């Protein structure tokens, strides 16, 4: 079956952005995305970053191309703003998602309290708060975060909808039904683009939900992706690149564009 890419869903850090490398962005990848956009392909960045942090990332790394949509905080869906600001919620999804999370965190208060006690007493991880309350945490190392997620995996047995997104040393508490894959599914529903026409690329735990084949038929990862991601991509019949970060995404785009 030949498939034509109509929508790209790419992670940001570690996928397009090669932190600590010079250059940070792969020129071939940027040019390829630009050409695809010119031919009508829609590009969404699907990230754990907030809108503000993604905006500053796009500026700091001097992105030569700009996304058509942004999916932020591993759950929210934004489109370009029609009145002055840069981005606005696309439909009522973000509102519904926020409500679901408020309800969940209310009903899972005791689990959250257990997690907070564990983190405070047994780790050096730092809890992160935002206006609506506890958002997640940052661990001192990935090994420390392994211990935290092991604890949460046990504690959440009585509240299965209470879950987390994990990316390097960062962890965000969330509702099990909302993740990068769900945000991508909502965007593709709004744009009327089918799963068969979607390419997705990512490198870490929080990308698995958009790379396991459920929402994008063309999943891919760069060579620097963690083993769990490579496994998910392989099982879904996707493409594991031999090059890292943007160069790997470019390789994957060429692979799917030609297949
Ligand atoms: Mg990443």
Short mmCIF file of C-alpha atoms and ligand atoms in Angstrom, two decimals:
data_model
loop_
_atom_site.label_atom_id
_atom_site.label_comp_id
_atom_site.label_asym_id
_atom_site.label_seq_id
_atom_site.Cartn_x
_atom_site.Cartn_y
_atom_site.Cartn_z
CA UNK A 1 0.00 0.00 0.00
CA UNK A 2 1.48 3.33 -0.94
CA UNK A 3 0.74 6.09 1.54
CA UNK A 4 1.07 9.78 1.05
CA UNK A 5 2.14 11.85 4.03
CA UNK A 6 -0.35 14.64 4.81
CA UNK A 7 0.48 15.34 8.45
CA UNK A 8 3.76 15.33 10.38
CA UNK A 9 3.80 15.04 14.16
CA UNK A 10 7.32 15.55 15.42
CA UNK A 11 8.68 15.75 18.93
CA UNK A 12 10.99 18.73 19.62
CA UNK A 13 13.85 18.04 22.07
CA UNK A 14 16.08 15.12 21.11
CA UNK A 15 14.16 14.62 17.87
CA UNK A 16 14.49 17.89 15.91
CA UNK A 17 16.78 19.60 18.40
CA UNK A 18 20.14 17.95 19.05
CA UNK A 19 21.07 19.51 22.39
CA UNK A 20 24.78 20.03 22.83
CA UNK A 21 25.50 19.45 19.14
CA UNK A 22 26.76 21.97 16.65
CA UNK A 23 24.66 22.58 14.65
CA UNK A 24 21.65 21.97 16.87
CA UNK A 25 19.34 21.64 13.85
CA UNK A 26 19.89 19.41 10.84
CA UNK A 27 19.73 21.55 7.72
CA UNK A 28 18.59 18.72 5.47
CA UNK A 29 15.72 17.96 7.83
CA UNK A 30 14.61 21.60 8.00
CA UNK A 31 14.72 21.90 4.22
CA UNK A 32 12.78 18.67 3.80
CA UNK A 33 10.04 19.87 6.19
CA UNK A 34 9.93 23.20 4.34
CA UNK A 35 9.49 21.44 0.98
CA UNK A 36 6.79 19.20 2.41
CA UNK A 37 4.96 22.22 3.83
CA UNK A 38 5.16 23.95 0.45
CA UNK A 39 3.57 20.90 -1.13
CA UNK A 40 0.64 21.08 1.32
CA UNK A 41 1.79 18.77 4.10
CA UNK A 42 0.81 19.98 7.57
CA UNK A 43 3.48 20.02 10.29
CA UNK A 44 2.67 19.83 13.98
CA UNK A 45 5.24 19.88 16.78
CA UNK A 46 4.08 17.44 19.48
CA UNK A 47 5.98 18.20 22.66
CA UNK A 48 6.02 18.09 26.44
CA UNK A 49 6.96 21.77 26.41
CA UNK A 50 4.39 24.41 27.28
CA UNK A 51 3.39 26.93 24.59
CA UNK A 52 5.80 29.54 26.03
CA UNK A 53 8.72 27.14 26.32
CA UNK A 54 8.17 25.88 22.79
CA UNK A 55 8.01 29.45 21.47
CA UNK A 56 11.28 30.32 23.19
CA UNK A 57 12.81 27.10 21.84
CA UNK A 58 11.82 27.96 18.28
CA UNK A 59 13.41 31.39 18.73
CA UNK A 60 16.55 30.30 20.63
CA UNK A 61 17.42 27.57 18.12
CA UNK A 62 16.60 29.87 15.19
CA UNK A 63 14.16 27.54 13.48
CA UNK A 64 14.06 28.38 9.78
CA UNK A 65 10.58 26.80 9.44
CA UNK A 66 7.51 27.19 11.60
CA UNK A 67 4.92 24.59 12.56
CA UNK A 68 1.31 24.85 11.37
CA UNK A 69 0.00 23.51 14.69
CA UNK A 70 1.49 22.86 18.09
CA UNK A 71 0.54 20.09 20.54
CA UNK A 72 1.93 21.08 23.92
CA UNK A 73 2.33 19.70 27.46
CA UNK A 74 1.72 16.22 25.99
CA UNK A 75 -1.98 16.98 25.69
CA UNK A 76 -3.09 20.40 24.38
CA UNK A 77 -3.91 21.31 20.77
CA UNK A 78 -3.27 24.82 19.40
CA UNK A 79 -3.76 26.45 16.01
CA UNK A 80 -2.45 29.81 14.80
CA UNK A 81 -4.36 32.66 16.39
CA UNK A 82 -6.77 34.67 14.29
CA UNK A 83 -6.58 37.76 16.48
CA UNK A 84 -3.12 38.97 17.39
CA UNK A 85 -1.74 36.33 19.74
CA UNK A 86 0.37 33.55 18.34
CA UNK A 87 -1.68 30.48 19.18
CA UNK A 88 -5.24 29.73 20.24
CA UNK A 89 -6.94 26.53 21.42
CA UNK A 90 -8.20 24.49 18.48
CA UNK A 91 -11.80 23.63 19.40
CA UNK A 92 -12.83 22.85 22.97
CA UNK A 93 -10.38 19.96 23.45
CA UNK A 94 -7.99 21.80 25.80
CA UNK A 95 -10.87 22.86 28.01
CA UNK A 96 -12.26 19.34 28.18
CA UNK A 97 -8.81 17.92 28.89
CA UNK A 98 -8.22 20.45 31.68
CA UNK A 99 -11.56 19.53 33.26
CA UNK A 100 -10.78 15.80 33.06
CA UNK A 101 -7.45 16.41 34.78
CA UNK A 102 -8.97 18.56 37.53
CA UNK A 103 -11.54 15.81 38.24
CA UNK A 104 -8.90 13.10 38.19
CA UNK A 105 -6.45 14.90 40.49
CA UNK A 106 -9.33 15.55 42.89
CA UNK A 107 -10.37 11.90 43.02
CA UNK A 108 -6.76 10.66 43.11
CA UNK A 109 -5.72 13.00 45.93
CA UNK A 110 -4.60 10.19 48.22
CA UNK A 111 -2.44 8.56 45.53
CA UNK A 112 -0.87 11.91 44.75
CA UNK A 113 -0.18 12.44 48.47
CA UNK A 114 1.56 9.03 48.66
CA UNK A 115 3.71 9.95 45.68
CA UNK A 116 4.63 13.31 47.22
CA UNK A 117 5.64 11.60 50.48
CA UNK A 118 7.77 9.08 48.62
CA UNK A 119 9.47 11.77 46.55
CA UNK A 120 10.16 13.96 49.59
CA UNK A 121 11.39 11.16 51.82
CA UNK A 122 13.14 8.79 49.45
CA UNK A 123 14.52 10.91 46.63
CA UNK A 124 16.25 14.19 45.86
CA UNK A 125 13.76 14.92 43.07
CA UNK A 126 12.17 18.36 43.02
CA UNK A 127 8.37 18.71 42.80
CA UNK A 128 7.14 21.15 40.16
CA UNK A 129 4.05 23.28 40.76
CA UNK A 130 2.00 25.44 38.43
CA UNK A 131 -1.07 27.59 38.96
CA UNK A 132 -3.48 24.64 39.15
CA UNK A 133 -1.31 22.75 41.65
CA UNK A 134 1.27 19.99 41.48
CA UNK A 135 2.32 19.38 37.90
CA UNK A 136 5.15 16.87 38.09
CA UNK A 137 8.74 16.59 39.15
CA UNK A 138 12.31 16.69 38.02
CA UNK A 139 14.61 13.92 39.17
CA UNK A 140 18.38 14.10 39.70
CA UNK A 141 18.93 11.24 37.26
CA UNK A 142 17.01 8.82 35.07
CA UNK A 143 17.83 6.08 37.60
CA UNK A 144 16.16 8.11 40.33
CA UNK A 145 13.15 8.61 38.05
CA UNK A 146 13.03 4.82 37.52
CA UNK A 147 12.52 4.44 41.27
CA UNK A 148 9.80 7.08 41.29
CA UNK A 149 7.89 5.54 38.36
CA UNK A 150 8.15 2.11 39.98
CA UNK A 151 6.53 3.54 43.09
CA UNK A 152 3.80 5.30 41.08
CA UNK A 153 3.11 2.12 39.09
CA UNK A 154 2.23 0.38 42.38
CA UNK A 155 0.40 3.32 43.95
CA UNK A 156 -1.82 3.90 40.91
CA UNK A 157 -3.24 0.35 41.03
CA UNK A 158 -6.24 1.73 42.93
CA UNK A 159 -6.59 4.71 40.56
CA UNK A 160 -5.73 3.32 37.10
CA UNK A 161 -6.58 6.59 35.33
CA UNK A 162 -3.87 8.34 37.32
CA UNK A 163 -0.76 8.17 35.18
CA UNK A 164 2.35 10.09 34.15
CA UNK A 165 4.35 11.17 31.13
CA UNK A 166 8.07 10.72 31.32
CA UNK A 167 10.82 12.43 29.35
CA UNK A 168 14.48 12.14 30.41
CA UNK A 169 14.49 13.39 34.05
CA UNK A 170 11.09 15.08 33.81
CA UNK A 171 7.78 13.57 34.87
CA UNK A 172 4.31 15.06 34.47
CA UNK A 173 1.23 13.66 36.21
CA UNK A 174 -1.66 13.08 33.85
CA UNK A 175 -4.88 11.26 33.03
CA UNK A 176 -4.10 7.90 31.40
CA UNK A 177 -6.31 8.72 28.39
CA UNK A 178 -4.42 11.92 27.46
CA UNK A 179 -0.98 11.90 25.91
CA UNK A 180 0.79 12.86 22.67
CA UNK A 181 -1.09 10.14 20.80
CA UNK A 182 -4.49 11.42 21.96
CA UNK A 183 -3.59 15.02 21.09
CA UNK A 184 -2.49 13.87 17.63
CA UNK A 185 -5.74 11.91 17.21
CA UNK A 186 -7.75 15.04 18.06
CA UNK A 187 -5.76 17.19 15.60
CA UNK A 188 -6.18 14.62 12.83
CA UNK A 189 -9.92 14.41 13.58
CA UNK A 190 -10.25 18.20 13.33
CA UNK A 191 -8.22 18.27 10.10
CA UNK A 192 -9.94 15.16 8.68
CA UNK A 193 -6.64 13.39 8.04
CA UNK A 194 -6.59 9.64 8.45
CA UNK A 195 -4.12 7.55 10.43
CA UNK A 196 -2.69 6.16 7.15
CA UNK A 197 -1.55 9.65 6.15
CA UNK A 198 0.28 10.53 9.37
CA UNK A 199 4.03 10.47 10.03
CA UNK A 200 5.20 10.73 13.65
CA UNK A 201 8.71 10.90 15.11
CA UNK A 202 9.99 10.98 18.68
CA UNK A 203 12.80 9.74 20.92
CA UNK A 204 11.59 9.19 24.50
CA UNK A 205 9.03 7.56 26.81
CA UNK A 206 6.46 10.30 26.32
CA UNK A 207 6.53 9.70 22.54
CA UNK A 208 5.51 6.04 22.63
CA UNK A 209 1.77 6.90 22.56
CA UNK A 210 2.16 8.48 19.11
CA UNK A 211 4.62 5.88 17.79
CA UNK A 212 2.88 2.59 18.58
CA UNK A 213 0.86 2.62 15.38
CA UNK A 214 -2.53 3.50 16.88
CA UNK A 215 -2.66 7.08 15.60
CA UNK A 216 0.05 7.31 12.96
CA UNK A 217 0.71 4.63 10.36
CA UNK A 218 4.20 5.99 9.66
CA UNK A 219 6.02 6.08 13.01
CA UNK A 220 9.75 6.71 13.17
CA UNK A 221 12.56 7.46 15.58
CA UNK A 222 16.13 8.76 15.31
CA UNK A 223 19.08 6.56 16.32
CA UNK A 224 19.36 8.31 19.70
CA UNK A 225 15.85 7.15 20.73
CA UNK A 226 15.66 5.04 23.88
CA UNK A 227 15.25 1.24 23.43
CA UNK A 228 11.55 1.32 24.45
CA UNK A 229 10.82 3.78 21.63
CA UNK A 230 12.77 1.77 19.03
CA UNK A 231 10.84 -1.33 20.10
CA UNK A 232 7.46 0.44 19.78
CA UNK A 233 8.38 1.81 16.35
CA UNK A 234 9.59 -1.60 15.13
CA UNK A 235 6.48 -3.39 16.41
CA UNK A 236 4.31 -0.86 14.57
CA UNK A 237 6.18 -1.49 11.31
CA UNK A 238 7.84 1.92 11.46
CA UNK A 239 11.31 3.19 10.64
CA UNK A 240 14.27 3.29 13.03
CA UNK A 241 16.83 5.68 11.57
CA UNK A 242 20.59 5.13 11.59
CA UNK A 243 21.30 8.81 12.18
CA UNK A 244 20.58 10.91 15.25
CA UNK A 245 17.98 13.65 15.87
CA UNK A 246 17.06 15.78 12.85
CA UNK A 247 19.29 13.82 10.48
CA UNK A 248 17.40 10.69 11.53
CA UNK A 249 14.03 12.38 11.01
CA UNK A 250 15.18 13.44 7.54
CA UNK A 251 16.20 9.85 6.81
CA UNK A 252 12.76 8.62 7.98
CA UNK A 253 10.91 11.23 5.89
CA UNK A 254 12.84 10.14 2.80
CA UNK A 255 12.05 6.52 3.60
CA UNK A 256 8.29 7.08 3.82
CA UNK A 257 8.14 9.59 0.99
CA UNK A 258 9.71 7.03 -1.33
CA UNK A 259 7.93 3.91 -0.12
MG1 LIG B 1 12.20 14.25 22.98
#
